[in-house]
Coordinates of C-alpha atoms in Angstrom, one line a residue:
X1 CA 96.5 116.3 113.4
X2 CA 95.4 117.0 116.6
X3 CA 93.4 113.8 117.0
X4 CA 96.6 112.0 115.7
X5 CA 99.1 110.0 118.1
X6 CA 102.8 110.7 117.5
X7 CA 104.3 107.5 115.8
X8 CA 100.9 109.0 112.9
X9 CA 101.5 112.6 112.5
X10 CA 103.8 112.3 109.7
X11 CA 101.8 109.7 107.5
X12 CA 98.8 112.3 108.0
X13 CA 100.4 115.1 107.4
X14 CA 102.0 113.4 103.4
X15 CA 98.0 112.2 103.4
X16 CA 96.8 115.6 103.6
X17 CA 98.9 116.8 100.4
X18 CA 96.9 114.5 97.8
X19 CA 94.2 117.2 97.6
X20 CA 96.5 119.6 97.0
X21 CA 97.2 117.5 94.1
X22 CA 93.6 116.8 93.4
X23 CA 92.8 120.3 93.6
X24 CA 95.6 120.9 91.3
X25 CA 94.2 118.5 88.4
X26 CA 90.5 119.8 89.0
X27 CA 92.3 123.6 87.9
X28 CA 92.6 123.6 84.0
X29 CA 89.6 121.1 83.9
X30 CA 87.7 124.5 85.2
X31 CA 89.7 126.7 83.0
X32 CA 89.7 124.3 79.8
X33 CA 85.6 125.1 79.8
X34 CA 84.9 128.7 81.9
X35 CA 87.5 130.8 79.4
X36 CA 86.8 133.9 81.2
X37 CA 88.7 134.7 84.0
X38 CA 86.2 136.1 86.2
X39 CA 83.5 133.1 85.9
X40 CA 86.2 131.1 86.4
X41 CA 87.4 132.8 89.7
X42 CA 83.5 132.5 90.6
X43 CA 83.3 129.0 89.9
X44 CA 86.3 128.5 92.3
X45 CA 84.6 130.4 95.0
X46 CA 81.1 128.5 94.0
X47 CA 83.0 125.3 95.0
X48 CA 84.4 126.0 98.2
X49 CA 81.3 126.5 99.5
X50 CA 81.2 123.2 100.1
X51 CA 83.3 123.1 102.9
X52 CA 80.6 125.0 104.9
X53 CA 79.8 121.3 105.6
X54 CA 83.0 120.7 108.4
X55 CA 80.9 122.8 110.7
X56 CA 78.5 119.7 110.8
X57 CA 81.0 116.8 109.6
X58 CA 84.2 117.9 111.6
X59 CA 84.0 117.4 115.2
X60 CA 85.4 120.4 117.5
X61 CA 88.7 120.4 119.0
X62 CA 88.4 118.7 122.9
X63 CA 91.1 121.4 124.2
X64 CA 88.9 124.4 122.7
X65 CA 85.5 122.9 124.4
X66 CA 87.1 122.3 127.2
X67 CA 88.6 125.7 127.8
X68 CA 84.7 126.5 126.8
X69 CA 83.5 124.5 129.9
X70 CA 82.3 121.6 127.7
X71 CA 83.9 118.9 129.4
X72 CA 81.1 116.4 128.8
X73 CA 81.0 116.9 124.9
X74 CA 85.2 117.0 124.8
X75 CA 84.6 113.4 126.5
X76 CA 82.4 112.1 124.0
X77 CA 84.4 113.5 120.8
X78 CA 87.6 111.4 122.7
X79 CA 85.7 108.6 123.5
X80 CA 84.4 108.3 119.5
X81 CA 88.3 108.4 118.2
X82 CA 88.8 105.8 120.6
X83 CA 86.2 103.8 119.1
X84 CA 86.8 104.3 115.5
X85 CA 90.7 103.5 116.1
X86 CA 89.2 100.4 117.8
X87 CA 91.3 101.5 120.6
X88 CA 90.3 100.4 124.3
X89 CA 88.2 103.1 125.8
X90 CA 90.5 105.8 127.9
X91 CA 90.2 106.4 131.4
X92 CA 87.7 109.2 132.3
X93 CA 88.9 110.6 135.0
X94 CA 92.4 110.9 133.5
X95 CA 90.8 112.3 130.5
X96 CA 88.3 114.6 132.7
X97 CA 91.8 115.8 134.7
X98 CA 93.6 116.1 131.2
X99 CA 91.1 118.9 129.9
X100 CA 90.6 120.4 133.3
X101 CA 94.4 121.3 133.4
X102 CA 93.9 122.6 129.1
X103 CA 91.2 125.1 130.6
X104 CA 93.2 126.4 133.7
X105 CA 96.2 126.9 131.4
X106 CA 94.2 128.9 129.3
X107 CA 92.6 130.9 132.5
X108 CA 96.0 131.6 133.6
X109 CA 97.1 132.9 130.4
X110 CA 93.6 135.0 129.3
X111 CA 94.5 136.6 133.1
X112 CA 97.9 137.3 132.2
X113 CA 96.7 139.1 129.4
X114 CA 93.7 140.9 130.7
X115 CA 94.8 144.0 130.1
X116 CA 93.9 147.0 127.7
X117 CA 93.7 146.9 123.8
X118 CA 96.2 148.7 122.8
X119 CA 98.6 146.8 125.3
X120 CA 96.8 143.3 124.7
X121 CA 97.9 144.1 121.2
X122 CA 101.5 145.3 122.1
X123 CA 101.6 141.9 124.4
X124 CA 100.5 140.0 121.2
X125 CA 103.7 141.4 118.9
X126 CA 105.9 141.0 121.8
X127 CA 104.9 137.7 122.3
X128 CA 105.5 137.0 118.0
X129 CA 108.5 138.5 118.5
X130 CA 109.9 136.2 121.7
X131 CA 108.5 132.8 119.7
X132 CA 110.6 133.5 116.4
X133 CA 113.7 134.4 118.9
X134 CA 113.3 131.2 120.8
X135 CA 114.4 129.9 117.4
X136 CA 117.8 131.1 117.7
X137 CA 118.3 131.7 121.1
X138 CA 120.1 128.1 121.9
X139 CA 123.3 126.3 119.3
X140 CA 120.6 123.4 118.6
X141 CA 117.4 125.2 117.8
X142 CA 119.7 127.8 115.6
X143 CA 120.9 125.1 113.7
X144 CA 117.3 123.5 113.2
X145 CA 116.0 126.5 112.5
X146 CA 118.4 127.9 109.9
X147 CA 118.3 124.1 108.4
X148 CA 114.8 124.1 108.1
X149 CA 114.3 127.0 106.7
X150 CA 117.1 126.7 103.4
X151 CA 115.7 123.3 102.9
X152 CA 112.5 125.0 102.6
X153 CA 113.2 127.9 100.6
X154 CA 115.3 125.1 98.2
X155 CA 112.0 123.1 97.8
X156 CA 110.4 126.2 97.0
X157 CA 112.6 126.9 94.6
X158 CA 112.9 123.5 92.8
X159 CA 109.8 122.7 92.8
X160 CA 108.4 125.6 91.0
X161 CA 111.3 125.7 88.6
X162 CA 110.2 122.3 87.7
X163 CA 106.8 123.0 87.4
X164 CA 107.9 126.2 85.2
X165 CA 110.5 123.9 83.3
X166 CA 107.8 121.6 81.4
X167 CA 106.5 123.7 79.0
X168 CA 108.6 122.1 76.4
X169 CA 106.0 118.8 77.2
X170 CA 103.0 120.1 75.6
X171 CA 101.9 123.5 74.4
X172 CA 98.4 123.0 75.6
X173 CA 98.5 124.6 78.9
X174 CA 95.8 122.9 80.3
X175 CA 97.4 119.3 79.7
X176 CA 100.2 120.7 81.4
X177 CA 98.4 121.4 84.3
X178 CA 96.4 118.6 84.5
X179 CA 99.4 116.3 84.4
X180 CA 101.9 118.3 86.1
X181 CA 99.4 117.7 89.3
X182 CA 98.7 114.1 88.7
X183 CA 102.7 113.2 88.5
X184 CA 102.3 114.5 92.0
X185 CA 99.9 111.5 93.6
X186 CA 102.2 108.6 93.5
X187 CA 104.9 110.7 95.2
X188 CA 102.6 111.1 97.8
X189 CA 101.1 107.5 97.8
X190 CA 104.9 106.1 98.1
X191 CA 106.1 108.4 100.8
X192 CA 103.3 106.6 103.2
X193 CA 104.6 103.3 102.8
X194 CA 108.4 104.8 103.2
X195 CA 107.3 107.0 106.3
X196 CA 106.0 103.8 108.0
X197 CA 108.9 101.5 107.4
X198 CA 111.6 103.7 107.6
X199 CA 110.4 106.9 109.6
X200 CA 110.0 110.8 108.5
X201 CA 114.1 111.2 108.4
X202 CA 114.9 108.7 106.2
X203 CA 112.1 109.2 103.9
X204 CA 112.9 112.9 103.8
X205 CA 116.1 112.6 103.4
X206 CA 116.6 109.8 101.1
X207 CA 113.8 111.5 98.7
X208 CA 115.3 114.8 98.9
X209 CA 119.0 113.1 97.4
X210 CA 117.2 111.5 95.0
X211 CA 116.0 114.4 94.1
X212 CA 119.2 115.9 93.5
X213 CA 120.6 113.6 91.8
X214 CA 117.9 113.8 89.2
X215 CA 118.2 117.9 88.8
X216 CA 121.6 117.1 88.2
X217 CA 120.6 114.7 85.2
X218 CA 118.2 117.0 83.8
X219 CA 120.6 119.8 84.0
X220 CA 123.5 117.5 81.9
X221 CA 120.1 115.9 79.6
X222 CA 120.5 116.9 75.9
X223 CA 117.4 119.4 74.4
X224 CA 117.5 117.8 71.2
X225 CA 114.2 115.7 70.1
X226 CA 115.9 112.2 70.4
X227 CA 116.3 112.9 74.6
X228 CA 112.5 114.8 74.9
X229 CA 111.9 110.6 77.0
X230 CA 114.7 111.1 79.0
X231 CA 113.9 114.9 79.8
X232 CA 110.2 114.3 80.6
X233 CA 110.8 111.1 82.8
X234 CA 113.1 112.9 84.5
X235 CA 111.5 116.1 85.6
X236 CA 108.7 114.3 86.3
X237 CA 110.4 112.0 88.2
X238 CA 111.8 115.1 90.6
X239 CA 108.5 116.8 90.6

């Protein structure tokens, strides 16, 4: 994200869900042939190993090398993403004053803070405490804020009720499993397209009634045998 420009950042962050969905598919393929749970939590842990790799593969973040003094490597990280986004090569000494005012501003704060342990860690809690206030303190941040967080405690809620509610699918629990995570990839495949034409809001918002218009359907949707299409193309449909 933080090599992202702004018009980006929502496209990458609906990107970075498909391995979430991935990871979700790859679970009962585990499960379906390690039956015992603790193999299978060690063949989870086994497999993240693998991610020891981003300390080679990932480049570091230019604002934390050039807090570190590492102007000179922070340049050439910048300079590569230019490249690679076959953007025209930035202006160096706007980049070199750029990361010059990252480390001050983090100078100026570690002195702030220099200060004993037990009151560096009192600091810390206070300064928790003022970020989740700031929230609330003005009419437009309380409304964002309180918006925010019922949408996401709603999503929360649907989305694992939905998840709970397709048991009447299949009885094999690993089928389950394995398709309620690949129902997920085109949702996030189409949102890219929608996010780019139409922006974050709109995608967000129109997918979100949609949606709810669908719960409403499944909730109204006959049990009975002759509706099990209906039901399953709808709750996969708002999944």
């Amino acid at each position: 994200m933080e090599f992202s420009d702004t018009g980006n950042r929502a496209i990458i962050n609906l990107v970075s869900n498909i391995p979430f969905a991935i990871g979700y598919m790859i679970l009962p393929i585990y499960a379906y042939h390690i039956r015992n749970w603790s193999n299978l939590q060690l063949a989870f842990s086994i497999s993240t190993l693998v991610l020891i790799s981003y300390f080679w593969l990932l480049p570091n973040s230019p604002r934390w090398l050039a807090v570190k003094g590492r102007e000179t490597e922070a340049l050439e990280i910048l300079n590569n993403v230019a490249k690679i986004n076959r953007k025209p090569k930035p202006d160096q000494l706007e980049l070199t004053v750029i990361l010059k005012s990252c480390k001050d501003e983090e100078i100026s704060n570690a002195n702030q803070s220099n200060i004993s342990t037990l009151g560096s860690i009192c600091q810390t809690f206070k300064n928790i405490g003022n970020g989740y206030m700031n929230l609330v303190r003005n009419r437009e941040l309380r409304k964002r804020s309180f918006l925010l967080w019922f949408v996401f405690i709603s999503v929360t809620l649907v989305y694992y009720g939905l998840s709970f509610d397709t048991s009447f699918i299949t009885r094999d629990p690993f089928i389950l499993v394995f398709f309620g995570g690949l129902v997920e990839l085109p949702g996030y495949l189409i949102m890219v397209p929608m996010a780019t034409k139409w922006g974050r809001t709109n995608t967000v918002a129109s997918s979100f009634f949609i949606t709810g218009v669908v719960c409403l359907i499944v909730v109204v949707t006959p049990q009975e045998k002759n509706f099990f299409k209906q039901r399953v193309e709808n709750v996969m449909t708002t999944k």
